[in-house]
PDB file of C-alpha atoms in Angstrom:
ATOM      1  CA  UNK A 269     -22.074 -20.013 -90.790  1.00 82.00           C
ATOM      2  CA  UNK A 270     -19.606 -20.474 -93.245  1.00 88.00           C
ATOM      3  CA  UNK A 271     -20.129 -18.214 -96.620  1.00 91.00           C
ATOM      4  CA  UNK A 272     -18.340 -18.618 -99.862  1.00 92.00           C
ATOM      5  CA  UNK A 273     -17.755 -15.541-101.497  1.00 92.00           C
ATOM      6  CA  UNK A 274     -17.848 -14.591-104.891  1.00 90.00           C
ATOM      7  CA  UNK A 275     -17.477 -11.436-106.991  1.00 90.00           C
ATOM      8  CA  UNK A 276     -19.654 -10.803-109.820  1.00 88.00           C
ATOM      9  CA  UNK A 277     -20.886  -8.555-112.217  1.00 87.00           C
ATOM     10  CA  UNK A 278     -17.477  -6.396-112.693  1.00 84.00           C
ATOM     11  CA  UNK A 279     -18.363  -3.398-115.063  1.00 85.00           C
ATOM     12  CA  UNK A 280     -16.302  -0.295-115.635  1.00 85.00           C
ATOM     13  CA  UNK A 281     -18.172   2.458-115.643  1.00 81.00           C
ATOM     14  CA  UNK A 282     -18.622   6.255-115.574  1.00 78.00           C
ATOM     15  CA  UNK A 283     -18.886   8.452-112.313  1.00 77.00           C
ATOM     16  CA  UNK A 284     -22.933   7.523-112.858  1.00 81.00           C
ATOM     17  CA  UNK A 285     -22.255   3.924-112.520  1.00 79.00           C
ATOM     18  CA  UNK A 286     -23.604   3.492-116.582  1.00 80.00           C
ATOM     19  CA  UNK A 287     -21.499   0.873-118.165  1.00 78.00           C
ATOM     20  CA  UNK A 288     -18.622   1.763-120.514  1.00 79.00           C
ATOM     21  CA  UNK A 289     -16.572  -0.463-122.676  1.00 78.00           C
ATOM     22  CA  UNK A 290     -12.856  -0.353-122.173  1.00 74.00           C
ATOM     23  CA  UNK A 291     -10.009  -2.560-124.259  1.00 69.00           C
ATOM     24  CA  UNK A 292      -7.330  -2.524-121.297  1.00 67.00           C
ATOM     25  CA  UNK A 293      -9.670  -4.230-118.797  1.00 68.00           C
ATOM     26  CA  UNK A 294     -10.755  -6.919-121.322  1.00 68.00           C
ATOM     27  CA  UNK A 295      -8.141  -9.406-119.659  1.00 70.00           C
ATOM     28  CA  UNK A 296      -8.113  -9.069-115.890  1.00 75.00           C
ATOM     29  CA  UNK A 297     -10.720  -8.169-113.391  1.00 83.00           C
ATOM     30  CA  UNK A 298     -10.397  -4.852-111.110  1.00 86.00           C
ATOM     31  CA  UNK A 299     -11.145  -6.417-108.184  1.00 90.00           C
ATOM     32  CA  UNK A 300      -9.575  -9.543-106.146  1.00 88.00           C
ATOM     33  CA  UNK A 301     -10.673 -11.630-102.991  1.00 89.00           C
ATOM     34  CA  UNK A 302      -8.089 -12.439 -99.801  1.00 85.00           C
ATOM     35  CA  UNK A 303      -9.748 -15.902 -99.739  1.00 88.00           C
ATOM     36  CA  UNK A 304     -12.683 -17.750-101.247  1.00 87.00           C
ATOM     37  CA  UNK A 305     -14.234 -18.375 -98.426  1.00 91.00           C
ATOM     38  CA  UNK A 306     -15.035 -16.961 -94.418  1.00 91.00           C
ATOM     39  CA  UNK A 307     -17.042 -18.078 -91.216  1.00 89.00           C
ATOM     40  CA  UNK A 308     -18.805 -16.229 -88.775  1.00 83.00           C
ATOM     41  CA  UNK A 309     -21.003 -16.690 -85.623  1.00 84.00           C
ATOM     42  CA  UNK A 310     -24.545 -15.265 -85.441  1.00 81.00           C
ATOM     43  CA  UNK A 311     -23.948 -11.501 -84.414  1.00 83.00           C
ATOM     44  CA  UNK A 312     -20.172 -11.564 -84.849  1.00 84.00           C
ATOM     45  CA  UNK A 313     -17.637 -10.259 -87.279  1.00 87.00           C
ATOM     46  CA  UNK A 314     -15.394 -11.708 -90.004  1.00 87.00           C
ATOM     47  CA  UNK A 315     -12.159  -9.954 -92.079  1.00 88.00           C
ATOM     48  CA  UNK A 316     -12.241 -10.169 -95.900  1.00 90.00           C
ATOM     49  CA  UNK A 317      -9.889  -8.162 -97.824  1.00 90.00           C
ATOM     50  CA  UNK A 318     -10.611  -6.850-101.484  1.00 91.00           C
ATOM     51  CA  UNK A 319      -7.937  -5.443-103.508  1.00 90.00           C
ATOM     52  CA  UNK A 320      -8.452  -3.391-106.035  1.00 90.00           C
ATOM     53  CA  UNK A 321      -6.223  -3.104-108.709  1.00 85.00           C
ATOM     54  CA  UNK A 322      -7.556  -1.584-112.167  1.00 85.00           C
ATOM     55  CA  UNK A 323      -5.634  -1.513-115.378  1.00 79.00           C
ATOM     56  CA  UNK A 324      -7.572   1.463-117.024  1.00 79.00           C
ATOM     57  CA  UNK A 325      -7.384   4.943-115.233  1.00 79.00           C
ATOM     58  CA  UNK A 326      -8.864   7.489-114.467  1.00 82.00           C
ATOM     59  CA  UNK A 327     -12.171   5.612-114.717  1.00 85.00           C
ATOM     60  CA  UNK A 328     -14.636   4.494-112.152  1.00 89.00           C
ATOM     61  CA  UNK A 329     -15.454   0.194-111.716  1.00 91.00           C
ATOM     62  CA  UNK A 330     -18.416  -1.307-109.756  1.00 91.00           C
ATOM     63  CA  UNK A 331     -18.958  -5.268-108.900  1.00 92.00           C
ATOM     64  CA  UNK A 332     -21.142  -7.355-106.233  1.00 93.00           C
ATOM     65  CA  UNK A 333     -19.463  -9.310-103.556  1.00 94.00           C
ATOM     66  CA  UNK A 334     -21.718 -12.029-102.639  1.00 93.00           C
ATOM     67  CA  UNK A 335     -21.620 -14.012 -99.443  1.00 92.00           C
ATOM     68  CA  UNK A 336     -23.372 -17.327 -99.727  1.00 93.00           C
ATOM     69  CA  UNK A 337     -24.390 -20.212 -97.556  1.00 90.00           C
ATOM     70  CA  UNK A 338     -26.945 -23.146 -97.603  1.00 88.00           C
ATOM     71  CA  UNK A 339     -28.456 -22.157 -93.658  1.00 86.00           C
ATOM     72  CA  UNK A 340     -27.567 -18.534 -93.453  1.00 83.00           C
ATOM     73  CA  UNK A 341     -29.260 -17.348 -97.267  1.00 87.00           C
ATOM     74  CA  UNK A 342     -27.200 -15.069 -99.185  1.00 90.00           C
ATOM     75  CA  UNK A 343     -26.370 -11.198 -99.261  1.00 91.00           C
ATOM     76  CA  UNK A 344     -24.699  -9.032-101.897  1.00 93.00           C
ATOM     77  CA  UNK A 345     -22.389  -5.972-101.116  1.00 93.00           C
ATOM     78  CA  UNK A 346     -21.706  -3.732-103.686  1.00 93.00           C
ATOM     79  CA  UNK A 347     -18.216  -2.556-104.343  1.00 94.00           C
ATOM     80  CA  UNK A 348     -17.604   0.749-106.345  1.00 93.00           C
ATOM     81  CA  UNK A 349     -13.823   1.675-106.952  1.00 92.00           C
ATOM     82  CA  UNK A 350     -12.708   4.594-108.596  1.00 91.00           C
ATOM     83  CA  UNK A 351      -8.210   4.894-110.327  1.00 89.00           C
ATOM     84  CA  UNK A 352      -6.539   7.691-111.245  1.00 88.00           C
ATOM     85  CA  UNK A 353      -3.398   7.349-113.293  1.00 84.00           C
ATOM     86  CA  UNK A 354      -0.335   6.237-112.291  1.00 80.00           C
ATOM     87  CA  UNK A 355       2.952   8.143-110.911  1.00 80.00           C
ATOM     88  CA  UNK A 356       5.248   9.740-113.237  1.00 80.00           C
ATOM     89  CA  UNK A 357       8.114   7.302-113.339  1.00 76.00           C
ATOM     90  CA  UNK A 358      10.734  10.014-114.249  1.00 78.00           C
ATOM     91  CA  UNK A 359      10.325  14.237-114.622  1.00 82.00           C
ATOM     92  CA  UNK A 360      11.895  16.026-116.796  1.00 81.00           C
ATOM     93  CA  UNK A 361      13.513  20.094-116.395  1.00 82.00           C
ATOM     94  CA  UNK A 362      14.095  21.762-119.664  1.00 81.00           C
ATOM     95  CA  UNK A 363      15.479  25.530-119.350  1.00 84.00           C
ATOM     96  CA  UNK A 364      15.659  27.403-122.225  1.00 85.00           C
ATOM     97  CA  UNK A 365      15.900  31.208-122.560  1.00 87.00           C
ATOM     98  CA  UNK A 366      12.958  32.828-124.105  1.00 87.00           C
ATOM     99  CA  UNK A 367      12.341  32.611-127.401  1.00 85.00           C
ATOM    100  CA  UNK A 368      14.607  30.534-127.952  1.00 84.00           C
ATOM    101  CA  UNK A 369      13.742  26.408-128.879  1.00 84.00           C
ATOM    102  CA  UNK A 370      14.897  23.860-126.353  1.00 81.00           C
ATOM    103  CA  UNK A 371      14.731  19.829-127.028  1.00 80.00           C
ATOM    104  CA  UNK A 372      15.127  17.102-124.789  1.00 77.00           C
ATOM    105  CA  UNK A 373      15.134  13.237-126.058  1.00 79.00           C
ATOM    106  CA  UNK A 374      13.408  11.000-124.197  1.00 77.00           C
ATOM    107  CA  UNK A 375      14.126   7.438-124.477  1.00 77.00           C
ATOM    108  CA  UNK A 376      11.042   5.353-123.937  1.00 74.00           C
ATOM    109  CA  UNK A 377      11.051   1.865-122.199  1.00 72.00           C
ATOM    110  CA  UNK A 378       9.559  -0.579-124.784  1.00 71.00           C
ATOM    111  CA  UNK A 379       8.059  -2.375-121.124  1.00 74.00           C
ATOM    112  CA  UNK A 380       5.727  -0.856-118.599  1.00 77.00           C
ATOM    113  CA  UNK A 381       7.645  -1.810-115.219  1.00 78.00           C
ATOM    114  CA  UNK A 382       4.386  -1.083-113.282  1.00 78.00           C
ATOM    115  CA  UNK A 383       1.980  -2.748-115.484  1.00 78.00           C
ATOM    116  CA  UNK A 384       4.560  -5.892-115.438  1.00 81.00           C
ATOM    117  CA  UNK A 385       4.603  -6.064-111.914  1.00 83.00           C
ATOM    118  CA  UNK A 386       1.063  -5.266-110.986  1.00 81.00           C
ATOM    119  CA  UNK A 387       0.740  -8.368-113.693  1.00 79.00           C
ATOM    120  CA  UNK A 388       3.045 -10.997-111.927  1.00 83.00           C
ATOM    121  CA  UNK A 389       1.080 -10.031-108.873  1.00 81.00           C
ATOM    122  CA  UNK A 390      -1.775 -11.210-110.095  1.00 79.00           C
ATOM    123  CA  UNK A 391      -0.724 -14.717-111.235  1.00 79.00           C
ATOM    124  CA  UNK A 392       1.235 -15.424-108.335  1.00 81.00           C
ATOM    125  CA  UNK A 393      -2.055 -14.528-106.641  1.00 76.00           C
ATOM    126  CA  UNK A 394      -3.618 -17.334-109.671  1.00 71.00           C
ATOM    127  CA  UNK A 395      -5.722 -14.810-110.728  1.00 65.00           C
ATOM    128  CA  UNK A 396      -6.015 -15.879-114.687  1.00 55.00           C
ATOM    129  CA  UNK A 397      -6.415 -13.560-117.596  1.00 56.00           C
ATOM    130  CA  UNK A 398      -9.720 -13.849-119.632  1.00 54.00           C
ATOM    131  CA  UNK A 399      -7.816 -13.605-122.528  1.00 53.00           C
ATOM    132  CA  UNK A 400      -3.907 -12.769-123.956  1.00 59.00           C
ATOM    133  CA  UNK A 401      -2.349  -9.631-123.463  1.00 56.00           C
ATOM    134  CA  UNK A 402      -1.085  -7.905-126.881  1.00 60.00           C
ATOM    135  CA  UNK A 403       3.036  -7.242-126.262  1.00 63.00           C
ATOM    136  CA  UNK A 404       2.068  -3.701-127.715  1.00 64.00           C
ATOM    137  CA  UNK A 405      -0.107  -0.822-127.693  1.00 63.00           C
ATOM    138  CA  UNK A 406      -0.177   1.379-130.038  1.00 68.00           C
ATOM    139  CA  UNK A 407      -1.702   4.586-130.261  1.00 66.00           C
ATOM    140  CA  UNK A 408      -2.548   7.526-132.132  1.00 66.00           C
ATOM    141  CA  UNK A 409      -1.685  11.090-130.629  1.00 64.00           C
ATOM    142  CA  UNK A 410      -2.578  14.119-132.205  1.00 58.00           C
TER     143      UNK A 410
END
């Protein structure tokens, strides 16, 4: 038989698989396909790779992989992936003696260098955006 696959229904969600809304994942989807489509022989076996690569972490994301074809039916698979943040790109050592203040500047990229790449591997891969990405985040730390 020879299936075309589809994902649908990408949500993030929390560790009880209950949907939650998230601005950074607005534009791409978490998870990606090797290839559109596969065949297979009654009883036998087929590769398909799924990457997953979320833009929002730590959080939890969940979304059917359906296999489809006209003689065979169709069967779902669900897929349930789960990010934690990133690496630190640099660490910092401040020693100070006690007591006493100690400062450090920090100069902050105005680019994320992983978020950029993770990006350009996504449309070389033609994987669109549903919508534009804002040059800048900004937000508010208390």
């Amino acid at each position: 038989a020879e299936f075309q696959l589809i994902l649908r229904e990408s949500t993030v969600c929390d560790a009880d698989r209950s949907p939650i809304k998230s601005k950074r994942c607005e534009a791409y989807e978490p998870f990606h396909l090797s290839v559109s489509r596969v065949s297979a022989k009654a009883h036998g076996n087929t590769k398909v790779t799924v990457y997953f690569m979320p833009f929002e972490a730590p959080a939890n994301f969940t979304a059917l992989l359906g296999f489809f074809d006209q003689r065979a039916g169709e069967f779902y698979y669900e897929l349930f992936g789960t990010s934690s943040p990133p690496l630190p790109l640099e660490t910092y050592k401040l020693q100070v003696k006690a007591e006493e203040p100690g400062t450090k500047e920090l100069i902050l990229p105005h680019r994320n260098v992983q978020m950029d790449r993770a990006r350009m591997w996504l449309e070389n891969r033609g994987a669109a955006t549903k919508q534009q990405l804002p040059d800048a985040i900004v937000y508010d730390v208390k």
